[in-house]
């Protein structure tokens, strides 16, 4: 913190030039400290932060009452330094916040034996939040503030692909992050719901059909081969694995959004998603993994998406889909 180093130099200056004590700008120092430490308030209980502020306020009131001598000025400055050192340097605040978020989520998982929901941004639905709401916990992993009574711990690994989930050194390092969580976060034998595939189906399947001159079922099968290998690898580590099938895709009436790119038409993407979910369900059953999905309830007979189940961004699930999801969650919760 710059203020601490400045105060130390000010003390040295007064020791060398005692007459400077009468011109110390106490009000300015007070304002600088409050401005510099305003960002610290979020990591402390309000009562603790206010207590430190009261200590500082008292010191500044005493210091500003009269033109004090050098010894008294130095004493006041040393008291201020002592109070400031109870607060962290600004550069350490982010790491402290990450650790606090990690500890809180991990403790909740262990204490309440919560069900991990692992995957892309669609894990947010399990938190009870209508819009995407992520809290970083370190290693580029996020959890979500919980607004639900259901026993879930959502963990957002990034915009990861089912196709890449079993591969090392990918852009978002899904495999490496999951290995870290297995070692540092998951309870032994925890229930884990894996939530991947929507991005593959919305963005990549029909892009790859053109690039590779293949049918969408062949592209989907390539993705499924990687995904099921990842699910089995978690299962072999003793976790109870479940799989949440990708949801219905954006409608044609949804304006193009660079945040949520897409290829293929609405009906093509939903047909591909239907195939993907059928094959994923069969593969999961073959390996003793429970498959969960509300996709079929989200589309019409013509493979059109029922938009009432999508959130305002028209890509993720709205909490309006909760009644459908709860029927599927009974397979886990009861």
PDB file of N, CA and C in Angstrom, residues 96-114 116 135-138 143-147 152-155 184-185:
ATOM      1  N   UNK A  96      -7.363 -13.170  -1.562  1.00  0.00           N
ATOM      2  CA  UNK A  96      -8.118 -13.433  -0.337  1.00  0.00           C
ATOM      3  C   UNK A  96      -9.585 -13.698  -0.643  1.00  0.00           C
ATOM      4  N   UNK A  97     -10.143 -12.922  -1.574  1.00  0.00           N
ATOM      5  CA  UNK A  97     -11.539 -13.136  -1.967  1.00  0.00           C
ATOM      6  C   UNK A  97     -11.729 -14.493  -2.623  1.00  0.00           C
ATOM      7  N   UNK A  98     -10.805 -14.861  -3.505  1.00  0.00           N
ATOM      8  CA  UNK A  98     -10.890 -16.168  -4.154  1.00  0.00           C
ATOM      9  C   UNK A  98     -10.842 -17.282  -3.124  1.00  0.00           C
ATOM     10  N   UNK A  99      -9.913 -17.144  -2.167  1.00  0.00           N
ATOM     11  CA  UNK A  99      -9.789 -18.189  -1.146  1.00  0.00           C
ATOM     12  C   UNK A  99     -11.025 -18.256  -0.272  1.00  0.00           C
ATOM     13  N   UNK A 100     -11.606 -17.100   0.058  1.00  0.00           N
ATOM     14  CA  UNK A 100     -12.830 -17.081   0.870  1.00  0.00           C
ATOM     15  C   UNK A 100     -13.989 -17.747   0.124  1.00  0.00           C
ATOM     16  N   UNK A 101     -14.122 -17.440  -1.178  1.00  0.00           N
ATOM     17  CA  UNK A 101     -15.178 -18.069  -1.979  1.00  0.00           C
ATOM     18  C   UNK A 101     -14.961 -19.579  -2.075  1.00  0.00           C
ATOM     19  N   UNK A 102     -13.715 -19.979  -2.284  1.00  0.00           N
ATOM     20  CA  UNK A 102     -13.384 -21.408  -2.363  1.00  0.00           C
ATOM     21  C   UNK A 102     -13.729 -22.102  -1.049  1.00  0.00           C
ATOM     22  N   UNK A 103     -13.275 -21.524   0.050  1.00  0.00           N
ATOM     23  CA  UNK A 103     -13.502 -22.143   1.365  1.00  0.00           C
ATOM     24  C   UNK A 103     -14.988 -22.278   1.665  1.00  0.00           C
ATOM     25  N   UNK A 104     -15.747 -21.229   1.344  1.00  0.00           N
ATOM     26  CA  UNK A 104     -17.183 -21.260   1.619  1.00  0.00           C
ATOM     27  C   UNK A 104     -17.878 -22.349   0.807  1.00  0.00           C
ATOM     28  N   UNK A 105     -17.565 -22.427  -0.494  1.00  0.00           N
ATOM     29  CA  UNK A 105     -18.206 -23.431  -1.354  1.00  0.00           C
ATOM     30  C   UNK A 105     -17.780 -24.840  -0.971  1.00  0.00           C
ATOM     31  N   UNK A 106     -16.497 -25.018  -0.673  1.00  0.00           N
ATOM     32  CA  UNK A 106     -15.987 -26.337  -0.319  1.00  0.00           C
ATOM     33  C   UNK A 106     -16.564 -26.801   1.018  1.00  0.00           C
ATOM     34  N   UNK A 107     -16.630 -25.896   1.990  1.00  0.00           N
ATOM     35  CA  UNK A 107     -17.206 -26.246   3.295  1.00  0.00           C
ATOM     36  C   UNK A 107     -18.663 -26.644   3.157  1.00  0.00           C
ATOM     37  N   UNK A 108     -19.406 -25.893   2.348  1.00  0.00           N
ATOM     38  CA  UNK A 108     -20.814 -26.226   2.128  1.00  0.00           C
ATOM     39  C   UNK A 108     -20.952 -27.609   1.482  1.00  0.00           C
ATOM     40  N   UNK A 109     -20.086 -27.902   0.529  1.00  0.00           N
ATOM     41  CA  UNK A 109     -20.111 -29.206  -0.147  1.00  0.00           C
ATOM     42  C   UNK A 109     -19.831 -30.340   0.838  1.00  0.00           C
ATOM     43  N   UNK A 110     -18.821 -30.162   1.685  1.00  0.00           N
ATOM     44  CA  UNK A 110     -18.465 -31.221   2.636  1.00  0.00           C
ATOM     45  C   UNK A 110     -19.498 -31.334   3.758  1.00  0.00           C
ATOM     46  N   UNK A 111     -19.898 -30.207   4.288  1.00  0.00           N
ATOM     47  CA  UNK A 111     -20.810 -30.225   5.436  1.00  0.00           C
ATOM     48  C   UNK A 111     -22.174 -30.782   5.054  1.00  0.00           C
ATOM     49  N   UNK A 112     -22.680 -30.385   3.881  1.00  0.00           N
ATOM     50  CA  UNK A 112     -24.040 -30.756   3.488  1.00  0.00           C
ATOM     51  C   UNK A 112     -24.093 -31.844   2.416  1.00  0.00           C
ATOM     52  N   UNK A 113     -22.917 -32.390   2.083  1.00  0.00           N
ATOM     53  CA  UNK A 113     -22.837 -33.458   1.081  1.00  0.00           C
ATOM     54  C   UNK A 113     -23.601 -33.066  -0.179  1.00  0.00           C
ATOM     55  N   UNK A 114     -23.312 -31.876  -0.687  1.00  0.00           N
ATOM     56  CA  UNK A 114     -24.037 -31.366  -1.852  1.00  0.00           C
ATOM     57  C   UNK A 114     -23.642 -32.112  -3.112  1.00  0.00           C
ATOM     58  N   UNK A 116     -22.345 -31.987  -6.776  1.00  0.00           N
ATOM     59  CA  UNK A 116     -21.565 -31.128  -7.667  1.00  0.00           C
ATOM     60  C   UNK A 116     -22.225 -31.087  -9.046  1.00  0.00           C
ATOM     61  N   UNK A 135     -19.153 -16.646  -9.062  1.00  0.00           N
ATOM     62  CA  UNK A 135     -18.188 -16.200  -8.063  1.00  0.00           C
ATOM     63  C   UNK A 135     -16.885 -16.957  -8.293  1.00  0.00           C
ATOM     64  N   UNK A 136     -15.779 -16.266  -8.563  1.00  0.00           N
ATOM     65  CA  UNK A 136     -14.516 -16.964  -8.799  1.00  0.00           C
ATOM     66  C   UNK A 136     -13.982 -17.613  -7.528  1.00  0.00           C
ATOM     67  N   UNK A 137     -13.457 -18.833  -7.667  1.00  0.00           N
ATOM     68  CA  UNK A 137     -12.874 -19.527  -6.517  1.00  0.00           C
ATOM     69  C   UNK A 137     -11.413 -19.895  -6.781  1.00  0.00           C
ATOM     70  N   UNK A 138     -10.820 -19.344  -7.830  1.00  0.00           N
ATOM     71  CA  UNK A 138      -9.430 -19.619  -8.164  1.00  0.00           C
ATOM     72  C   UNK A 138      -9.303 -20.627  -9.288  1.00  0.00           C
ATOM     73  N   UNK A 143     -17.962 -20.664  -8.889  1.00  0.00           N
ATOM     74  CA  UNK A 143     -19.178 -21.247  -8.352  1.00  0.00           C
ATOM     75  C   UNK A 143     -20.285 -20.224  -8.556  1.00  0.00           C
ATOM     76  N   UNK A 144     -21.454 -20.478  -7.992  1.00  0.00           N
ATOM     77  CA  UNK A 144     -22.579 -19.556  -8.136  1.00  0.00           C
ATOM     78  C   UNK A 144     -23.154 -19.241  -6.753  1.00  0.00           C
ATOM     79  N   UNK A 145     -23.570 -17.993  -6.494  1.00  0.00           N
ATOM     80  CA  UNK A 145     -24.335 -17.728  -5.270  1.00  0.00           C
ATOM     81  C   UNK A 145     -25.625 -18.529  -5.333  1.00  0.00           C
ATOM     82  N   UNK A 146     -25.963 -19.164  -4.227  1.00  0.00           N
ATOM     83  CA  UNK A 146     -27.105 -20.089  -4.227  1.00  0.00           C
ATOM     84  C   UNK A 146     -28.396 -19.393  -3.842  1.00  0.00           C
ATOM     85  N   UNK A 147     -29.414 -19.573  -4.675  1.00  0.00           N
ATOM     86  CA  UNK A 147     -30.759 -19.089  -4.386  1.00  0.00           C
ATOM     87  C   UNK A 147     -31.743 -20.236  -4.559  1.00  0.00           C
ATOM     88  N   UNK A 152     -27.225 -28.383  -4.322  1.00  0.00           N
ATOM     89  CA  UNK A 152     -26.280 -28.369  -5.432  1.00  0.00           C
ATOM     90  C   UNK A 152     -25.107 -27.440  -5.142  1.00  0.00           C
ATOM     91  N   UNK A 153     -23.944 -27.794  -5.671  1.00  0.00           N
ATOM     92  CA  UNK A 153     -22.795 -26.894  -5.726  1.00  0.00           C
ATOM     93  C   UNK A 153     -22.382 -26.773  -7.185  1.00  0.00           C
ATOM     94  N   UNK A 154     -22.842 -25.735  -7.902  1.00  0.00           N
ATOM     95  CA  UNK A 154     -22.464 -25.559  -9.315  1.00  0.00           C
ATOM     96  C   UNK A 154     -21.006 -25.114  -9.432  1.00  0.00           C
ATOM     97  N   UNK A 155     -20.284 -25.704 -10.349  1.00  0.00           N
ATOM     98  CA  UNK A 155     -18.901 -25.319 -10.619  1.00  0.00           C
ATOM     99  C   UNK A 155     -18.746 -25.079 -12.120  1.00  0.00           C
ATOM    100  N   UNK A 184      -8.686 -31.382  -4.597  1.00  0.00           N
ATOM    101  CA  UNK A 184      -8.785 -30.335  -3.581  1.00  0.00           C
ATOM    102  C   UNK A 184     -10.201 -29.947  -3.167  1.00  0.00           C
ATOM    103  N   UNK A 185     -11.213 -30.441  -3.868  1.00  0.00           N
ATOM    104  CA  UNK A 185     -12.569 -29.934  -3.598  1.00  0.00           C
ATOM    105  C   UNK A 185     -13.594 -31.048  -3.388  1.00  0.00           C
TER     106      UNK A 185
END
